[in-house]
Tab-separated table of C-alpha atoms in Angstrom:
chain	number	residue	atom	x	y	z
A	1	MET	CA	132.954	134.941	112.796
A	2	VAL	CA	132.261	133.015	115.974
A	3	MET	CA	128.557	132.861	115.189
A	4	SER	CA	129.098	131.858	111.566
A	5	ASN	CA	131.343	129.005	112.706
A	6	TRP	CA	128.635	127.903	115.141
A	7	TYR	CA	126.024	127.841	112.381
A	8	LEU	CA	128.472	126.061	110.085
A	9	GLN	CA	128.835	123.206	112.580
A	10	VAL	CA	125.071	123.069	113.255
A	11	GLY	CA	124.562	122.832	109.489
A	12	ARG	CA	127.096	119.995	109.270
A	13	MET	CA	125.322	118.190	112.079
A	14	ASN	CA	122.033	118.516	110.191
A	15	SER	CA	123.667	117.130	107.018
A	16	VAL	CA	124.965	114.129	108.937
A	17	LEU	CA	121.541	113.550	110.523
A	18	ALA	CA	119.891	113.738	107.102
A	19	LYS	CA	122.138	110.931	105.861
A	20	LEU	CA	121.321	108.498	108.667
A	21	SER	CA	118.352	106.168	109.000
A	22	ASP	CA	116.899	105.687	112.493
A	23	GLU	CA	118.576	102.298	112.554
A	24	GLU	CA	121.976	103.754	111.718
A	25	LEU	CA	121.533	106.539	114.270
A	26	SER	CA	120.775	103.906	116.914
A	27	SER	CA	124.105	102.143	116.285
A	28	SER	CA	127.290	102.645	118.268
A	29	THR	CA	129.663	105.166	116.688
A	30	ALA	CA	132.488	102.690	117.464
A	31	PRO	CA	132.552	99.402	119.423
A	32	GLY	CA	131.624	100.062	123.044
A	33	ARG	CA	131.075	103.792	122.443
A	34	ASN	CA	127.986	106.004	122.467
A	35	THR	CA	125.237	105.551	119.907
A	36	GLY	CA	124.290	108.344	117.535
A	37	VAL	CA	120.986	108.737	119.377
A	38	TYR	CA	122.725	109.421	122.669
A	39	LEU	CA	125.094	111.921	121.017
A	40	LEU	CA	122.149	113.695	119.386
A	41	GLY	CA	120.437	113.972	122.782
A	42	HIS	CA	123.708	115.055	124.377
A	43	LEU	CA	124.331	117.806	121.816
A	44	ALA	CA	120.741	119.034	121.950
A	45	ALA	CA	120.794	119.144	125.767
A	46	VAL	CA	124.144	120.984	125.822
A	47	SER	CA	122.789	123.527	123.332
A	48	ASP	CA	119.646	123.838	125.450
A	49	GLY	CA	121.923	124.679	128.397
A	50	MET	CA	123.199	127.699	126.471
A	51	PHE	CA	119.982	129.631	127.174
A	52	THR	CA	120.865	129.784	130.862
A	53	PHE	CA	124.578	130.447	130.282
A	54	LEU	CA	123.858	133.291	127.897
A	55	GLY	CA	121.118	134.744	130.092
A	56	LEU	CA	118.500	134.114	127.410
A	57	GLY	CA	115.935	132.448	129.630
A	58	GLU	CA	115.161	128.990	130.934
A	59	ASN	CA	116.229	125.743	129.269
A	60	LEU	CA	113.430	124.284	127.123
A	61	ASN	CA	113.693	120.880	128.751
A	62	PRO	CA	115.950	120.487	131.818
A	63	LYS	CA	115.102	116.776	132.013
A	64	MET	CA	117.234	116.250	128.898
A	65	ASP	CA	120.267	117.523	130.782
A	66	GLU	CA	119.659	114.845	133.416
A	67	ILE	CA	119.401	112.085	130.796
A	68	PHE	CA	122.060	113.119	128.259
A	69	VAL	CA	124.608	115.222	130.129
A	70	ARG	CA	124.639	114.184	133.758
A	71	SER	CA	124.033	110.497	133.017
A	72	PRO	CA	125.891	108.131	130.683
A	73	GLU	CA	124.140	106.209	127.929
A	74	GLU	CA	124.013	103.089	130.115
A	75	SER	CA	121.815	104.773	132.745
A	76	SER	CA	118.383	103.282	133.251
A	77	LEU	CA	116.690	106.624	132.538
A	78	GLU	CA	114.005	106.400	129.899
A	79	LYS	CA	115.022	108.152	126.701
A	80	PRO	CA	112.788	110.001	124.220
A	81	SER	CA	112.145	108.621	120.732
A	82	ILE	CA	114.402	109.610	117.831
A	83	ALA	CA	111.596	111.711	116.336
A	84	ASP	CA	111.179	113.591	119.620
A	85	LEU	CA	114.939	114.095	119.952
A	86	LYS	CA	115.213	115.510	116.428
A	87	GLU	CA	112.294	117.829	117.116
A	88	TYR	CA	113.986	118.930	120.355
A	89	TRP	CA	117.315	119.538	118.558
A	90	ASN	CA	115.576	121.635	115.880
A	91	LYS	CA	113.485	123.587	118.391
A	92	VAL	CA	116.519	124.404	120.547
A	93	ASN	CA	118.487	125.557	117.512
A	94	ALA	CA	115.714	127.688	116.086
A	95	LEU	CA	115.045	129.474	119.378
A	96	LEU	CA	118.755	129.800	120.190
A	97	SER	CA	119.414	131.339	116.796
A	98	GLU	CA	116.506	133.770	117.248
A	99	LYS	CA	117.583	134.818	120.740
A	100	MET	CA	121.316	135.010	120.001
A	101	SER	CA	120.624	137.324	117.059
A	102	GLN	CA	119.147	139.794	119.554
A	103	ILE	CA	122.304	139.977	121.669
A	104	ALA	CA	124.043	143.309	121.007
A	105	PRO	CA	127.731	143.063	119.929
A	106	GLN	CA	129.085	144.594	123.150
A	107	GLU	CA	126.903	142.330	125.277
A	108	TRP	CA	128.834	139.273	124.022
A	109	PHE	CA	131.812	140.465	126.059
A	110	ASN	CA	129.863	140.485	129.311
A	111	ARG	CA	130.218	137.630	131.750
A	112	HIS	CA	128.220	134.460	131.308
A	113	THR	CA	125.925	133.389	134.127
A	114	ALA	CA	128.132	130.549	135.437
A	115	VAL	CA	131.005	132.834	136.429
A	116	SER	CA	130.879	135.106	139.494
A	117	GLU	CA	131.542	138.853	139.227
A	118	GLU	CA	134.776	138.397	141.229
A	119	ASP	CA	136.104	135.648	138.964
A	120	PHE	CA	135.080	137.556	135.860
A	121	ALA	CA	137.092	140.577	136.996
A	122	LYS	CA	140.175	138.319	137.054
A	123	GLU	CA	139.283	136.297	133.937
A	124	PRO	CA	137.469	138.604	131.501
A	125	HIS	CA	137.620	136.022	128.721
A	126	ARG	CA	134.896	134.042	130.518
A	127	ASN	CA	132.249	135.913	128.609
A	128	LYS	CA	129.228	134.962	126.535
A	129	LEU	CA	131.145	134.785	123.277
A	130	ASN	CA	133.493	132.258	124.841
A	131	ILE	CA	130.511	129.998	125.587
A	132	VAL	CA	129.723	129.881	121.878
A	133	ILE	CA	133.385	129.217	120.943
A	134	ASN	CA	133.519	126.433	123.491
A	135	ARG	CA	130.203	124.875	122.456
A	136	THR	CA	131.210	125.016	118.778
A	137	ASN	CA	134.298	122.944	119.583
A	138	HIS	CA	132.192	120.558	121.625
A	139	LEU	CA	129.838	120.114	118.684
A	140	SER	CA	132.768	119.517	116.283
A	141	TYR	CA	134.220	116.944	118.670
A	142	HIS	CA	131.074	114.805	118.676
A	143	LEU	CA	130.446	115.440	114.993
A	144	GLY	CA	133.763	113.696	114.315
A	145	GLN	CA	132.270	110.669	116.087
A	146	LEU	CA	128.832	110.851	114.489
A	147	VAL	CA	130.241	110.754	110.950
A	148	TYR	CA	131.464	107.249	111.711
A	149	LEU	CA	127.815	106.203	111.338
A	150	VAL	CA	127.719	107.410	107.746
A	151	LYS	CA	128.522	104.551	105.366
A	152	LYS	CA	131.637	105.162	103.277
B	1	MET	CA	139.686	133.837	123.614
B	2	VAL	CA	140.202	132.302	120.187
B	3	MET	CA	143.860	131.656	120.937
B	4	SER	CA	143.200	130.219	124.380
B	5	ASN	CA	140.673	127.806	122.859
B	6	TRP	CA	143.255	126.780	120.277
B	7	TYR	CA	145.826	126.058	122.986
B	8	LEU	CA	143.192	124.242	125.028
B	9	GLN	CA	142.553	121.813	122.172
B	10	VAL	CA	146.278	121.378	121.457
B	11	GLY	CA	146.724	120.556	125.148
B	12	ARG	CA	143.909	118.000	124.983
B	13	MET	CA	145.503	116.440	121.942
B	14	ASN	CA	148.796	116.140	123.838
B	15	SER	CA	147.003	114.509	126.789
B	16	VAL	CA	145.411	111.955	124.492
B	17	LEU	CA	148.774	111.244	122.814
B	18	ALA	CA	150.396	110.786	126.230
B	19	LYS	CA	147.867	108.071	127.073
B	20	LEU	CA	148.442	105.998	123.941
B	21	SER	CA	151.133	103.414	123.271
B	22	ASP	CA	152.536	103.278	119.741
B	23	GLU	CA	150.517	100.135	119.207
B	24	GLU	CA	147.291	101.801	120.276
B	25	LEU	CA	148.040	104.857	118.131
B	26	SER	CA	148.533	102.543	115.156
B	27	SER	CA	145.037	101.072	115.546
B	28	SER	CA	141.936	102.189	113.673
B	29	THR	CA	139.826	104.703	115.605
B	30	ALA	CA	136.770	102.673	114.511
B	31	PRO	CA	136.350	99.723	112.134
B	32	GLY	CA	137.393	100.759	108.623
B	33	ARG	CA	138.315	104.294	109.717
B	34	ASN	CA	141.629	106.145	109.988
B	35	THR	CA	144.305	105.056	112.437
B	36	GLY	CA	145.527	107.379	115.176
B	37	VAL	CA	148.866	107.665	113.364
B	38	TYR	CA	147.225	108.979	110.213
B	39	LEU	CA	145.126	111.461	112.212
B	40	LEU	CA	148.239	112.671	114.058
B	41	GLY	CA	149.991	113.231	110.719
B	42	HIS	CA	146.864	114.873	109.314
B	43	LEU	CA	146.512	117.287	112.234
B	44	ALA	CA	150.223	118.133	112.252
B	45	ALA	CA	150.203	118.781	108.485
B	46	VAL	CA	147.071	120.952	108.703
B	47	SER	CA	148.678	122.968	111.515
B	48	ASP	CA	151.841	123.230	109.440
B	49	GLY	CA	149.698	124.699	106.658
B	50	MET	CA	148.729	127.550	108.985
B	51	PHE	CA	152.145	129.211	108.525
B	52	THR	CA	151.291	129.958	104.897
B	53	PHE	CA	147.674	130.923	105.587
B	54	LEU	CA	148.661	133.335	108.348
B	55	GLY	CA	151.562	134.780	106.350
B	56	LEU	CA	154.076	133.495	108.907
B	57	GLY	CA	156.480	131.904	106.453
B	58	GLU	CA	156.876	128.591	104.689
B	59	ASN	CA	155.471	125.269	105.900
B	60	LEU	CA	158.069	123.230	107.795
B	61	ASN	CA	157.454	120.133	105.708
B	62	PRO	CA	155.197	120.424	102.641
B	63	LYS	CA	155.669	116.701	101.917
B	64	MET	CA	153.470	115.970	104.950
B	65	ASP	CA	150.593	117.811	103.278
B	66	GLU	CA	150.929	115.481	100.303
B	67	ILE	CA	150.881	112.367	102.514
B	68	PHE	CA	148.331	113.310	105.195
B	69	VAL	CA	146.036	115.921	103.651
B	70	ARG	CA	145.918	115.397	99.917
B	71	SER	CA	146.122	111.592	100.126
B	72	PRO	CA	144.012	109.133	102.116
B	73	GLU	CA	145.511	106.694	104.589
B	74	GLU	CA	145.332	103.900	101.982
B	75	SER	CA	147.704	105.688	99.599
B	76	SER	CA	150.965	103.935	98.838
B	77	LEU	CA	153.005	106.950	100.007
B	78	GLU	CA	155.628	106.085	102.574
B	79	LYS	CA	154.766	107.484	105.995
B	80	PRO	CA	157.174	108.719	108.685
B	81	SER	CA	157.640	106.809	111.943
B	82	ILE	CA	155.476	107.618	114.967
B	83	ALA	CA	158.473	109.179	116.720
B	84	ASP	CA	159.128	111.444	113.731
B	85	LEU	CA	155.448	112.380	113.502
B	86	LYS	CA	155.303	113.310	117.182
B	87	GLU	CA	158.433	115.393	116.803
B	88	TYR	CA	156.911	117.099	113.755
B	89	TRP	CA	153.649	117.795	115.654
B	90	ASN	CA	155.581	119.308	118.577
B	91	LYS	CA	157.871	121.347	116.344
B	92	VAL	CA	154.976	122.780	114.349
B	93	ASN	CA	153.109	123.705	117.531
B	94	ALA	CA	156.090	125.311	119.214
B	95	LEU	CA	156.957	127.454	116.198
B	96	LEU	CA	153.321	128.284	115.461
B	97	SER	CA	152.808	129.402	119.035
B	98	GLU	CA	155.955	131.546	118.888
B	99	LYS	CA	155.024	133.178	115.581
B	100	MET	CA	151.340	133.656	116.383
B	101	SER	CA	152.233	135.461	119.596
B	102	GLN	CA	153.983	138.081	117.454
B	103	ILE	CA	150.880	138.891	115.410
B	104	ALA	CA	149.491	142.260	116.527
B	105	PRO	CA	145.792	142.279	117.597
B	106	GLN	CA	144.639	144.381	114.615
B	107	GLU	CA	146.590	142.188	112.195
B	108	TRP	CA	144.342	139.219	113.021
B	109	PHE	CA	141.511	140.973	111.203
B	110	ASN	CA	143.486	141.237	107.973
B	111	ARG	CA	142.841	138.804	105.164
B	112	HIS	CA	144.478	135.404	105.159
B	113	THR	CA	146.641	134.500	102.201
B	114	ALA	CA	144.179	132.117	100.525
B	115	VAL	CA	141.587	134.808	99.855
B	116	SER	CA	141.976	137.447	97.151
B	117	GLU	CA	141.695	141.158	97.937
B	118	GLU	CA	138.470	141.333	95.914
B	119	ASP	CA	136.826	138.465	97.783
B	120	PHE	CA	138.019	139.803	101.114
B	121	ALA	CA	136.344	143.155	100.396
B	122	LYS	CA	133.043	141.262	100.059
B	123	GLU	CA	133.693	138.757	102.876
B	124	PRO	CA	135.719	140.502	105.584
B	125	HIS	CA	135.296	137.592	108.002
B	126	ARG	CA	137.806	135.604	105.915
B	127	ASN	CA	140.611	136.917	108.067
B	128	LYS	CA	143.494	135.347	109.955
B	129	LEU	CA	141.560	134.930	113.187
B	130	ASN	CA	138.964	132.914	111.315
B	131	ILE	CA	141.694	130.480	110.234
B	132	VAL	CA	142.438	129.760	113.892
B	133	ILE	CA	138.728	129.360	114.759
B	134	ASN	CA	138.315	126.995	111.846
B	135	ARG	CA	141.441	124.958	112.635
B	136	THR	CA	140.423	124.695	116.297
B	137	ASN	CA	137.140	123.094	115.241
B	138	HIS	CA	138.997	120.810	112.867
B	139	LEU	CA	141.265	119.712	115.714
B	140	SER	CA	138.271	119.099	118.024
B	141	TYR	CA	136.576	117.044	115.308
B	142	HIS	CA	139.474	114.613	114.998
B	143	LEU	CA	140.140	114.662	118.724
B	144	GLY	CA	136.647	113.207	119.174
B	145	GLN	CA	137.818	110.311	116.986
B	146	LEU	CA	141.259	109.906	118.569
B	147	VAL	CA	139.811	109.467	122.072
B	148	TYR	CA	138.236	106.239	120.834
B	149	LEU	CA	141.752	104.784	121.026
B	150	VAL	CA	141.944	105.467	124.770
B	151	LYS	CA	140.823	102.405	126.713
B	152	LYS	CA	137.756	103.021	128.880
């Protein structure tokens, strides 16, 4: 259920992206708010971070975390092109999907890598499955903003 | 985990509401998009609908579903005041929380009331827990829009 809701939101994100021209994606989602391009980079970088959290290996591109998670849109950091960002988003999703499918059911209830063994003993809900629940909500949150770029 | 993520998003919604004046809540979340008031009514009505879906009894106010779910903001239907809507939102959440806490763990994996027994046999993920996962994402989605009313 958790996984199917994750894929549902990723699919919705892809539908929204398919509806937007590069020009539309480069616009602000609302006056003074992030552009679609920044949100795409942000979502891709946050998904890329899931590899580490889930113990599935290294992030594909840690530089993206610097640009789109630890820095706001207004930072002077050089950003990739829209084509490169879309490719990155698709690559992260494809590999994440492949690797997550190999996680055994019981393994989802083990601790994720950002919580210590001591803390996990006290808070057993801080497991790998919870990362996916949390990231699905995060994706939905920004999806609600990205749809504002789609013409009514 | 699913429940704690639901309460996390409800808590975030309450924090956002606490930051907004009635005037701000009455503004559009982005040009030509829904106002905060409509989204508050929409979220409260969708949560109210969970009583039926989870088999917890009747909706508190089915008229709200007509105004905020089945009709767009532009409909000519008369809308409640902001004070009444906030009271409705709080009432729905308090009762939902009380009733959901009485659902036994195994019961969450039973079918929700909008799926037939035949369909449930084929799609066992269409259970009560899935309703909460789905509604949590729905709440996050609109929360991403409501925060645009909070001044930076």
